[in-house]
Coordinates of C-alpha atoms and ligand atoms in Angstrom, one line a residue:
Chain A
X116 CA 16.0 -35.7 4.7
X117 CA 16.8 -39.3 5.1
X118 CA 14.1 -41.3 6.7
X119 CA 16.4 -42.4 9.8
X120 CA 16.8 -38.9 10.7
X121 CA 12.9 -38.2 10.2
X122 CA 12.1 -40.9 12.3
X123 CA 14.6 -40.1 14.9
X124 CA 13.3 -36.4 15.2
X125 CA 10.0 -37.9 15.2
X126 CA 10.7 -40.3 17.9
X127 CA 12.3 -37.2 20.1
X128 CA 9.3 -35.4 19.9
X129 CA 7.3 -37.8 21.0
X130 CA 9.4 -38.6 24.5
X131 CA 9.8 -35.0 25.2
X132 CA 6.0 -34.9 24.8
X133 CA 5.4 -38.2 26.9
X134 CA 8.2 -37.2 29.4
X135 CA 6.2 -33.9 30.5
X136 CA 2.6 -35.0 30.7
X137 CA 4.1 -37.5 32.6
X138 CA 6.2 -35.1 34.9
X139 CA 3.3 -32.7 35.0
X140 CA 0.2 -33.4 36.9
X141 CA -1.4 -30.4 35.7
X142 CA -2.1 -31.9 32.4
X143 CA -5.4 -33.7 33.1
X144 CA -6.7 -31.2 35.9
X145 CA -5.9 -27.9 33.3
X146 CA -7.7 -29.9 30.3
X147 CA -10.5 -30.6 33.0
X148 CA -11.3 -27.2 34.4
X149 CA -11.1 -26.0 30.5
X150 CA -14.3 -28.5 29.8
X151 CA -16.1 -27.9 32.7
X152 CA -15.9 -24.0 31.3
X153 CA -17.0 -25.0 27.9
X154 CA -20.9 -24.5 28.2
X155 CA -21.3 -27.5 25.8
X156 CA -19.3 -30.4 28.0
X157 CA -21.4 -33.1 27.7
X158 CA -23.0 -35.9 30.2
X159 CA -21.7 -39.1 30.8
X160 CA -23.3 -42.1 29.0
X161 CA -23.2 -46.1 29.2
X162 CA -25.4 -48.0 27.2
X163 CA -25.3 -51.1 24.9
X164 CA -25.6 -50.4 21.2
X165 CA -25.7 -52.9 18.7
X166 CA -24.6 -55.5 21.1
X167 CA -21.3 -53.4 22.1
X168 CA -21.0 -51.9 25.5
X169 CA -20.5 -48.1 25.1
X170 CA -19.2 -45.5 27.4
X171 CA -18.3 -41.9 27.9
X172 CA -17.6 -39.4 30.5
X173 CA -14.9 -37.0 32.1
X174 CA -11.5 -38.3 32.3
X175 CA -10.2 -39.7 35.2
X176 CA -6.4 -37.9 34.6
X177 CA -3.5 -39.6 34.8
X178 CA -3.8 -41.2 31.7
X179 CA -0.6 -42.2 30.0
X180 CA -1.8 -41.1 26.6
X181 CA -0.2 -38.2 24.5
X182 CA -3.4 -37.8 22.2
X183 CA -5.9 -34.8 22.8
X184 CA -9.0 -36.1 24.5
X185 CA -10.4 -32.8 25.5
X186 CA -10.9 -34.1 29.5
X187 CA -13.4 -36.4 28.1
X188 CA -12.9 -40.4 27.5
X189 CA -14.9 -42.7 25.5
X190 CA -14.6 -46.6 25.7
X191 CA -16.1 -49.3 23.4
X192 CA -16.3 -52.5 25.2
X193 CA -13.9 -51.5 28.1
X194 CA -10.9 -50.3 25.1
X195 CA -10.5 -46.6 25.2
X196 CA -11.6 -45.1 21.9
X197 CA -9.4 -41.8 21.4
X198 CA -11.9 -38.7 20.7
X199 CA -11.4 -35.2 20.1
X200 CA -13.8 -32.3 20.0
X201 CA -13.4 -29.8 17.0
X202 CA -13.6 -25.9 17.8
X203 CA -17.3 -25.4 16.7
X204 CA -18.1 -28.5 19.4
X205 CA -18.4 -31.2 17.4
X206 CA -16.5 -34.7 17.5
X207 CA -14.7 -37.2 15.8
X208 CA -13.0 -40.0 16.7
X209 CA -9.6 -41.9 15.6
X210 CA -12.3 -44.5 13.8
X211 CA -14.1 -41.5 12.0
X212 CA -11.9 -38.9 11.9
X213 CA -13.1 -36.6 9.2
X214 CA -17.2 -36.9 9.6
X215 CA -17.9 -34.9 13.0
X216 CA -20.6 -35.7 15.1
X217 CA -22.6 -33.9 17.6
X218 CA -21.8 -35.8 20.6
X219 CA -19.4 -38.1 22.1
X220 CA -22.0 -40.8 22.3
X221 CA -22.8 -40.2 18.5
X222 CA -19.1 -40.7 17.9
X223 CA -19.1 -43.8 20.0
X224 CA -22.4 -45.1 17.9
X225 CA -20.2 -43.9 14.8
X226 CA -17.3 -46.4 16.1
X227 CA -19.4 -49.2 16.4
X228 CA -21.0 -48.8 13.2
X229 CA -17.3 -48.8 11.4
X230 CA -16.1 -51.8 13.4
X231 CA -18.5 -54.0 12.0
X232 CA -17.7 -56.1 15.1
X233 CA -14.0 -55.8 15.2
X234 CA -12.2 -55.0 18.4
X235 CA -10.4 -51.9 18.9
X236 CA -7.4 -51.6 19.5
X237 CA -6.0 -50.1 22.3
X238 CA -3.7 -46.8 21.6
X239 CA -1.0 -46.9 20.4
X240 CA -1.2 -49.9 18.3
X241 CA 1.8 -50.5 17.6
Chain B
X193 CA 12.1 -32.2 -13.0
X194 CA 9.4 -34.6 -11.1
X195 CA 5.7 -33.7 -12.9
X196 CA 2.9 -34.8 -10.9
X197 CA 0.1 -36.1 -13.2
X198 CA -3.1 -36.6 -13.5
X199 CA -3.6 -40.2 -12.6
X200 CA -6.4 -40.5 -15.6
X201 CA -3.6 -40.0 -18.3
X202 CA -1.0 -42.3 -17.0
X203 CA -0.1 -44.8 -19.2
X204 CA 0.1 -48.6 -18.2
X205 CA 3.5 -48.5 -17.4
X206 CA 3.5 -45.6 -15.2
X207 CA 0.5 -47.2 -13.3
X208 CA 3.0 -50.4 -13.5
X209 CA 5.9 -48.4 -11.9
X210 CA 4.3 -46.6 -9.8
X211 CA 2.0 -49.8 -7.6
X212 CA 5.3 -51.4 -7.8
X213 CA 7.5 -48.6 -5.4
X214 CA 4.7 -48.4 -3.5
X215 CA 4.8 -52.3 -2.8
X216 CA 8.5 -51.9 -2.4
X217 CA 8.1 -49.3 0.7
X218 CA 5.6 -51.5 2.1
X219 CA 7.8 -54.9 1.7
X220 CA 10.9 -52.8 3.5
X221 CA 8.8 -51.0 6.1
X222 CA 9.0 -47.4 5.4
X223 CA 5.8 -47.5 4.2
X224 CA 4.5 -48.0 7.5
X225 CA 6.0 -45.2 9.4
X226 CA 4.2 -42.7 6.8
X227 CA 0.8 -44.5 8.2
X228 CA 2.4 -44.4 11.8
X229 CA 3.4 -40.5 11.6
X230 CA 0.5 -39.5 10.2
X231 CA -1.9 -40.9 12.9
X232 CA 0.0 -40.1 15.8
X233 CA 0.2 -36.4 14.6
X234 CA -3.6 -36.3 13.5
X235 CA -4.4 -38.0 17.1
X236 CA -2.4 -34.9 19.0
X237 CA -3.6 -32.3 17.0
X238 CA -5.3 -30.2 19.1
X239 CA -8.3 -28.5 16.8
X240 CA -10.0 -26.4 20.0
X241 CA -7.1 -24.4 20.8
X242 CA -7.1 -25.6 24.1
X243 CA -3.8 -27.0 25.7
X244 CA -3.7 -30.2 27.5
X245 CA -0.6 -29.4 29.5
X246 CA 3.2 -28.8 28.9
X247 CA 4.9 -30.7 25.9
X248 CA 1.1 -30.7 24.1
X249 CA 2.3 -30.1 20.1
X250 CA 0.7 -27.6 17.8
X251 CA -2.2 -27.7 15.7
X252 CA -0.9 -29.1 12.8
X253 CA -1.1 -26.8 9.9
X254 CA -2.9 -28.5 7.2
X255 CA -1.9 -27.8 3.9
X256 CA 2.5 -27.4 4.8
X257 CA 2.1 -30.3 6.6
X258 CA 0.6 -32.6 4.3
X259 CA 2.8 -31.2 1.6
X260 CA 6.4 -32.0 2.9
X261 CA 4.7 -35.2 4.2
X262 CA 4.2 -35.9 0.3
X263 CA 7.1 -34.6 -0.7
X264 CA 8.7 -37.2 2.0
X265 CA 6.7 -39.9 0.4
X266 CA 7.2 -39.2 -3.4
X267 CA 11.1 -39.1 -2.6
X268 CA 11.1 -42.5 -0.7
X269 CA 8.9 -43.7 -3.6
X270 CA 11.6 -42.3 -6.2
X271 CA 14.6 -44.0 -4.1
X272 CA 12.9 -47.4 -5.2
X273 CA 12.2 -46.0 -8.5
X274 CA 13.4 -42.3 -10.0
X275 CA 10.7 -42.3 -12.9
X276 CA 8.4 -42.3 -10.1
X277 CA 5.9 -39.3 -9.3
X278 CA 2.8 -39.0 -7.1
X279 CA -0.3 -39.1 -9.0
X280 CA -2.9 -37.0 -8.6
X281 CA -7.1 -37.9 -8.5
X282 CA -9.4 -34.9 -9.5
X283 CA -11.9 -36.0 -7.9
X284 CA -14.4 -33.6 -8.8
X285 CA -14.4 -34.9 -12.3
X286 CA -13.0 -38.5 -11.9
X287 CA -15.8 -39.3 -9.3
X288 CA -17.6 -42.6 -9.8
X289 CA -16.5 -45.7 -9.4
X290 CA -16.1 -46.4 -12.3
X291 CA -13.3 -44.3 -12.8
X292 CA -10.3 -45.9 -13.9
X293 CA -8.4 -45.1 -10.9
X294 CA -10.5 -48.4 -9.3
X295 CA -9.6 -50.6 -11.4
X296 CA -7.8 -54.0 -10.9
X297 CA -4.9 -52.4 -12.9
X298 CA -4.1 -49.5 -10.4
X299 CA -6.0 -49.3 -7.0
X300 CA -8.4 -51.9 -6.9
X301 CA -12.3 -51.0 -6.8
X302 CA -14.6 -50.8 -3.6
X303 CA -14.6 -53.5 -0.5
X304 CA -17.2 -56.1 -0.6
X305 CA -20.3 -55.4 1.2
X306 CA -20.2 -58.2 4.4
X307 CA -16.7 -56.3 5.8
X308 CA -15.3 -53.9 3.3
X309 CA -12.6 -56.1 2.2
X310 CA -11.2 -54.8 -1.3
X311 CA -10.8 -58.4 -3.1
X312 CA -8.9 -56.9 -6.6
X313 CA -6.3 -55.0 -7.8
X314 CA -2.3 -55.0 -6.1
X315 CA -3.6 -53.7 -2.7
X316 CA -6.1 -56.9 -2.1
X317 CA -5.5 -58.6 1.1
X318 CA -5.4 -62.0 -1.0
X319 CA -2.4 -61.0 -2.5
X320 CA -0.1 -61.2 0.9
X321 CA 1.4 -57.7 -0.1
X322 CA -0.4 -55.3 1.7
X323 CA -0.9 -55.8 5.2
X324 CA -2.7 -53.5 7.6
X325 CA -0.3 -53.3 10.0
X326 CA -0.5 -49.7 11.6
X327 CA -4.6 -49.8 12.7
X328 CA -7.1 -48.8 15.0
X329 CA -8.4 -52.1 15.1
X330 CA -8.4 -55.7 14.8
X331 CA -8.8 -56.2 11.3
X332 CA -5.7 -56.7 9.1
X333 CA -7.5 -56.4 5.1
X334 CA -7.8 -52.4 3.0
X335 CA -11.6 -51.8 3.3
X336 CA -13.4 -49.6 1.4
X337 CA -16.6 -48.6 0.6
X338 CA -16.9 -45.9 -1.6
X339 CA -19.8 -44.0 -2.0
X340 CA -21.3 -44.9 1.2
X341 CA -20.7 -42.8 3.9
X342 CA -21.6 -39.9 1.8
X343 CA -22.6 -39.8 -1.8
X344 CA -21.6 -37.7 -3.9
X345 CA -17.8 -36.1 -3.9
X346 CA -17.3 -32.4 -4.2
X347 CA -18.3 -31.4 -7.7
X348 CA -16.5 -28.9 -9.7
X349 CA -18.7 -25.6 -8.4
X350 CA -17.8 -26.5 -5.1
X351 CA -14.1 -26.4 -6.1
X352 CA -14.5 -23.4 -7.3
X353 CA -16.9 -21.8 -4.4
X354 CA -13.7 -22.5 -2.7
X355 CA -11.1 -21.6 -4.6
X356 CA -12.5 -18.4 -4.9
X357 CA -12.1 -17.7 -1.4
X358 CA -9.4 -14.6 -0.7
X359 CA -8.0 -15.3 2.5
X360 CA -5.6 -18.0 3.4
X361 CA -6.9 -18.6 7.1
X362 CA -8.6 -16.7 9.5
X363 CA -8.6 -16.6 13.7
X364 CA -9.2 -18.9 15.3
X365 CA -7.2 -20.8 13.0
X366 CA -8.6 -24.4 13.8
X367 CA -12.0 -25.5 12.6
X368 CA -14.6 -22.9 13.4
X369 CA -12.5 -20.7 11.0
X370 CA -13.5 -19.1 8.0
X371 CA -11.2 -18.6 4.7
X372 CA -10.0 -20.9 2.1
X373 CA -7.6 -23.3 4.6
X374 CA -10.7 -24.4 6.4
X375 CA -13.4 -24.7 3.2
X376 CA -10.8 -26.8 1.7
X377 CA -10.4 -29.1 4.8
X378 CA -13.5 -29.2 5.3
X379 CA -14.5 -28.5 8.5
X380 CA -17.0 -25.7 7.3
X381 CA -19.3 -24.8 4.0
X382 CA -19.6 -27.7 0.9
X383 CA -16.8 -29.9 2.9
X384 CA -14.0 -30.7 -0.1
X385 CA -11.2 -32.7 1.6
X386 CA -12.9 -34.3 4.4
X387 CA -16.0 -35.3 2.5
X388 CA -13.7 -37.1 0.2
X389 CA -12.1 -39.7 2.9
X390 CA -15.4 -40.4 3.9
X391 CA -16.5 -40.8 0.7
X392 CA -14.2 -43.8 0.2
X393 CA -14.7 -45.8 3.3
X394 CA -12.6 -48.1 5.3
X395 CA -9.4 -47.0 6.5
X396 CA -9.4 -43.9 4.9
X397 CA -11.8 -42.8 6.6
X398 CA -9.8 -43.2 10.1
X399 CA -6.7 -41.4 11.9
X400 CA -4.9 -44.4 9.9
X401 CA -6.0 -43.0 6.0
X402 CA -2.7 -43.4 4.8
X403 CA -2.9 -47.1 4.6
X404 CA -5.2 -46.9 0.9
X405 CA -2.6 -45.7 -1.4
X406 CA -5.2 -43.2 -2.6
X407 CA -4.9 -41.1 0.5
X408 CA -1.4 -39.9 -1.3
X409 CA -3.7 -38.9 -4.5
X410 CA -6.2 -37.2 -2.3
X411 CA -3.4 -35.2 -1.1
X412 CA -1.6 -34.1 -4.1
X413 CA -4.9 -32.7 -5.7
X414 CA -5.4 -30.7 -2.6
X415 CA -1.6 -29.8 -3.0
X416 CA -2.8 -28.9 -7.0
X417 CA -5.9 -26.8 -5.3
X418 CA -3.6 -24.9 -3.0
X419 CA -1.5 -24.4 -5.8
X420 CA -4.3 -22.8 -7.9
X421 CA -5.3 -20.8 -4.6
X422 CA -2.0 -19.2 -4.8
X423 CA -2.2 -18.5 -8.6
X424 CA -6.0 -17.0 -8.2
X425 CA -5.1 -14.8 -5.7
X426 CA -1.7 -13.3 -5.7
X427 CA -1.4 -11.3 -3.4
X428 CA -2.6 -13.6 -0.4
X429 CA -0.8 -15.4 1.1
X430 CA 0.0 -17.8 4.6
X431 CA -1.5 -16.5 8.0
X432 CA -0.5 -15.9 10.6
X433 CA 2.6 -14.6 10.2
X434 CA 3.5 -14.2 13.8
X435 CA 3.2 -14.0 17.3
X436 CA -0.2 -16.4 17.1
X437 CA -0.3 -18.6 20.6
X438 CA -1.0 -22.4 20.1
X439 CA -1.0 -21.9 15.8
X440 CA 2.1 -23.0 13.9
X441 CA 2.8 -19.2 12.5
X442 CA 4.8 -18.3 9.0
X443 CA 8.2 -18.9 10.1
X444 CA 7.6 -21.6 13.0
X445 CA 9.2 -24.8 12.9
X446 CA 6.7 -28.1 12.0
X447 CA 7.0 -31.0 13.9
X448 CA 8.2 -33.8 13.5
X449 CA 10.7 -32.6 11.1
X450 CA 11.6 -29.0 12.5
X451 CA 14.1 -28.5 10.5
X452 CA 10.8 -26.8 8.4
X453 CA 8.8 -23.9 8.4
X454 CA 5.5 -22.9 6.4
X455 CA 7.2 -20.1 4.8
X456 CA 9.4 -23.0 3.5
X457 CA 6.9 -25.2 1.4
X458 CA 4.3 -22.0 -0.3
X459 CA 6.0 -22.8 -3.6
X460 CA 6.0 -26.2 -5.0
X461 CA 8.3 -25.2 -8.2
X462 CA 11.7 -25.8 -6.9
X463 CA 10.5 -29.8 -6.3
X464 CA 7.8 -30.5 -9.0
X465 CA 5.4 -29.3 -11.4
X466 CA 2.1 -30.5 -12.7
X467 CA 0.8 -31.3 -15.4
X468 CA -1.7 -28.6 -15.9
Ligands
CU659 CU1 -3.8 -36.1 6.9
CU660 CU1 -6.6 -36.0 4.3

């Protein structure tokens, strides 16, 4: 298939996908009652770590993002750093995607460690 | 007939070739939607199961994905140049690095220890051809850092611990599964293509992997490993084959192409062959 067309198709997917979390205010509250059920959700945390302001909690909703955050948000230094917790209850993040971590504040500690200082970026980046 | 080989017996010019069409898709842009397409889809990907609302995509299935996303890549790669096929790294026996695959010639060795900035090969931010462009963060240079974030990559037992695994996939389907799908990923047991991302560092190591050239390497050896599954064990094949909620069954449609199922992309013969 010729690139134009991938992209195109790609493109679609993504504004039918941005179009109904947007039209549907379920989203956020759905993904919230499905983490309040899972016995593992985790507390909220705010701390500085190596000189980097790190938080985490429950999401607000109404987010504009099309990612999975699970109900939960994590921020490093006020950007939102996109997380997602694996099946067995573990976590990565967009920073450290393929070494999971037990918590979301271990992810956001994982983050830090990675950025070696450099802001994140907010998603998308582009 | 494209014949993916082992990138440890290319010859210089076929090292030449190849750095250069992957330059080219980076000079004209299509390199960048690979890296774009890759991280939106890893950052939607839904590995609990649980749905975030209406319009929420599937779990993306690991192995068909990854392998039209090749195939997608080796054919813009061979619009550039036709000679042109994706390399693959064994990593279980090219795994220092020391291995020629690092070297100035071909990828470039490991980033520098203040930042993780790669400073030789084509790839080297110095060389104003390879710009980080699709990222996570601020910094614009390839980092690596390989050998750090774990040590050792997946030896040849492990390979073969997994290979040696009879069933495709198994319920749930995401990363608490069982069965060869999820051993090879790496979210359970010895850890073979997840340990190896983190094993090099830097942006491979992110939702934005794609932007080190060796993520396409990476992938065609798991391709190869699949491959091998399927010869190992012929009579297993793809699950699930239907009906599954919230898993991309047999003969669903994969995003973002959809014009593609799994059932599509099992055999790899009608494309390419390899060299083993
Ligand atoms: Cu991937
Ligand atoms: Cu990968």
């Amino acid at each position: 298939m010729p690139d134009i067309t991938r992209r195109r198709a790609y493109t679609t997917a993504a504004a039918v996908a941005a179009t109904a979390s947007a039209a549907a205010p379920t989203a956020a509250p759905a993904a919230t009652a499905a983490a309040r059920h899972d016995h593992t959700a985790p507390d909220s945390f705010d701390e500085v770590y190596k000189g980097r302001r790190i938080q985490g909690g429950p999401a607000s909703g109404g987010g504009h993002h099309h990612e999975h955050g699970g109900g939960y948000a994590v921020f490093v230094d006020g950007v939102q750093l996109h997380v997602m917790q694996n099946a067995d209850g573990t976590w990565i993040s967009v920073v450290s995607h393929y070494a999971p971590v037990a918590t979301p504040r271990a992810a956001a500690r994982a983050a830090v460690d990675e950025l070696q200082g450099a802001p994140l970026l907010p998603f998308p980046t582009n | 007939m494209t014949v993916r080989k082992n990138q440890a017996a290319l010859t210089a010019d076929e090292k030449r070739r190849f750095v250069a069409a992957v330059l080219e898709l980076k000079r004209n842009g299509r390199y960048d939607e690979f890296v774009r397409t890759h991280n939106e889809f890893i950052m939607s990907d839904t590995r609990t199961g649980r749905r975030g609302g209406p319009g929420h995509r599937l779990p993306l299935p690991f192995l068909p994905w990854h392998r039209r996303f090749l195939l997608d890549f080796e054919q813009a790669l061979q619009s550039v140049d036709s000679s042109v096929a994706l390399p693959y790294w064994d990593w279980s026996t090219d795994r220092t690095v020391r291995a020629s695959l690092w070297a100035p010639d071909f990828l470039g060795g490991t980033g520098r220890s203040s930042d993780g900035r790669v400073m030789d090969g084509p790839f080297a931010a110095s060389t104003g051809n390879w710009p980080v462009n699709v990222r996570v963060d601020g910094r614009t240079f390839l980092r690596r850092s390989l050998g750090t974030g774990v040590r050792e990559l997946p030896t040849r037992a492990e390979v073969d611990s997994v290979l040696s695994m009879a069933t495709y996939d198994m319920a749930p389907y995401n990363s608490a599964s069982d069965g060869f799908r999820n051993h090879l990923e790496g979210w359970r047991g010895v850890n073979l293509h997840n340990r190896v991302h983190v094993w090099v560092g830097g942006q491979m190591a992110t939702g934005v992997s794609p932007n080190d050239p060796v993520f396409w390497l990476h992938h065609a050896y798991n391709r190869q490993l699949w491959a091998e599954w399927q010869r190992r064990h012929p009579g297993a094949g793809y699950v699930p084959t239907g009906g599954t909620p919230d898993v991309v069954d047999l003969n669903d449609t994969m995003k973002p192409w959809n014009d593609v199922r799994p059932a599509d992309l099992l055999t790899h013969t009608a494309h390419y062959t390899f060299d083993v």
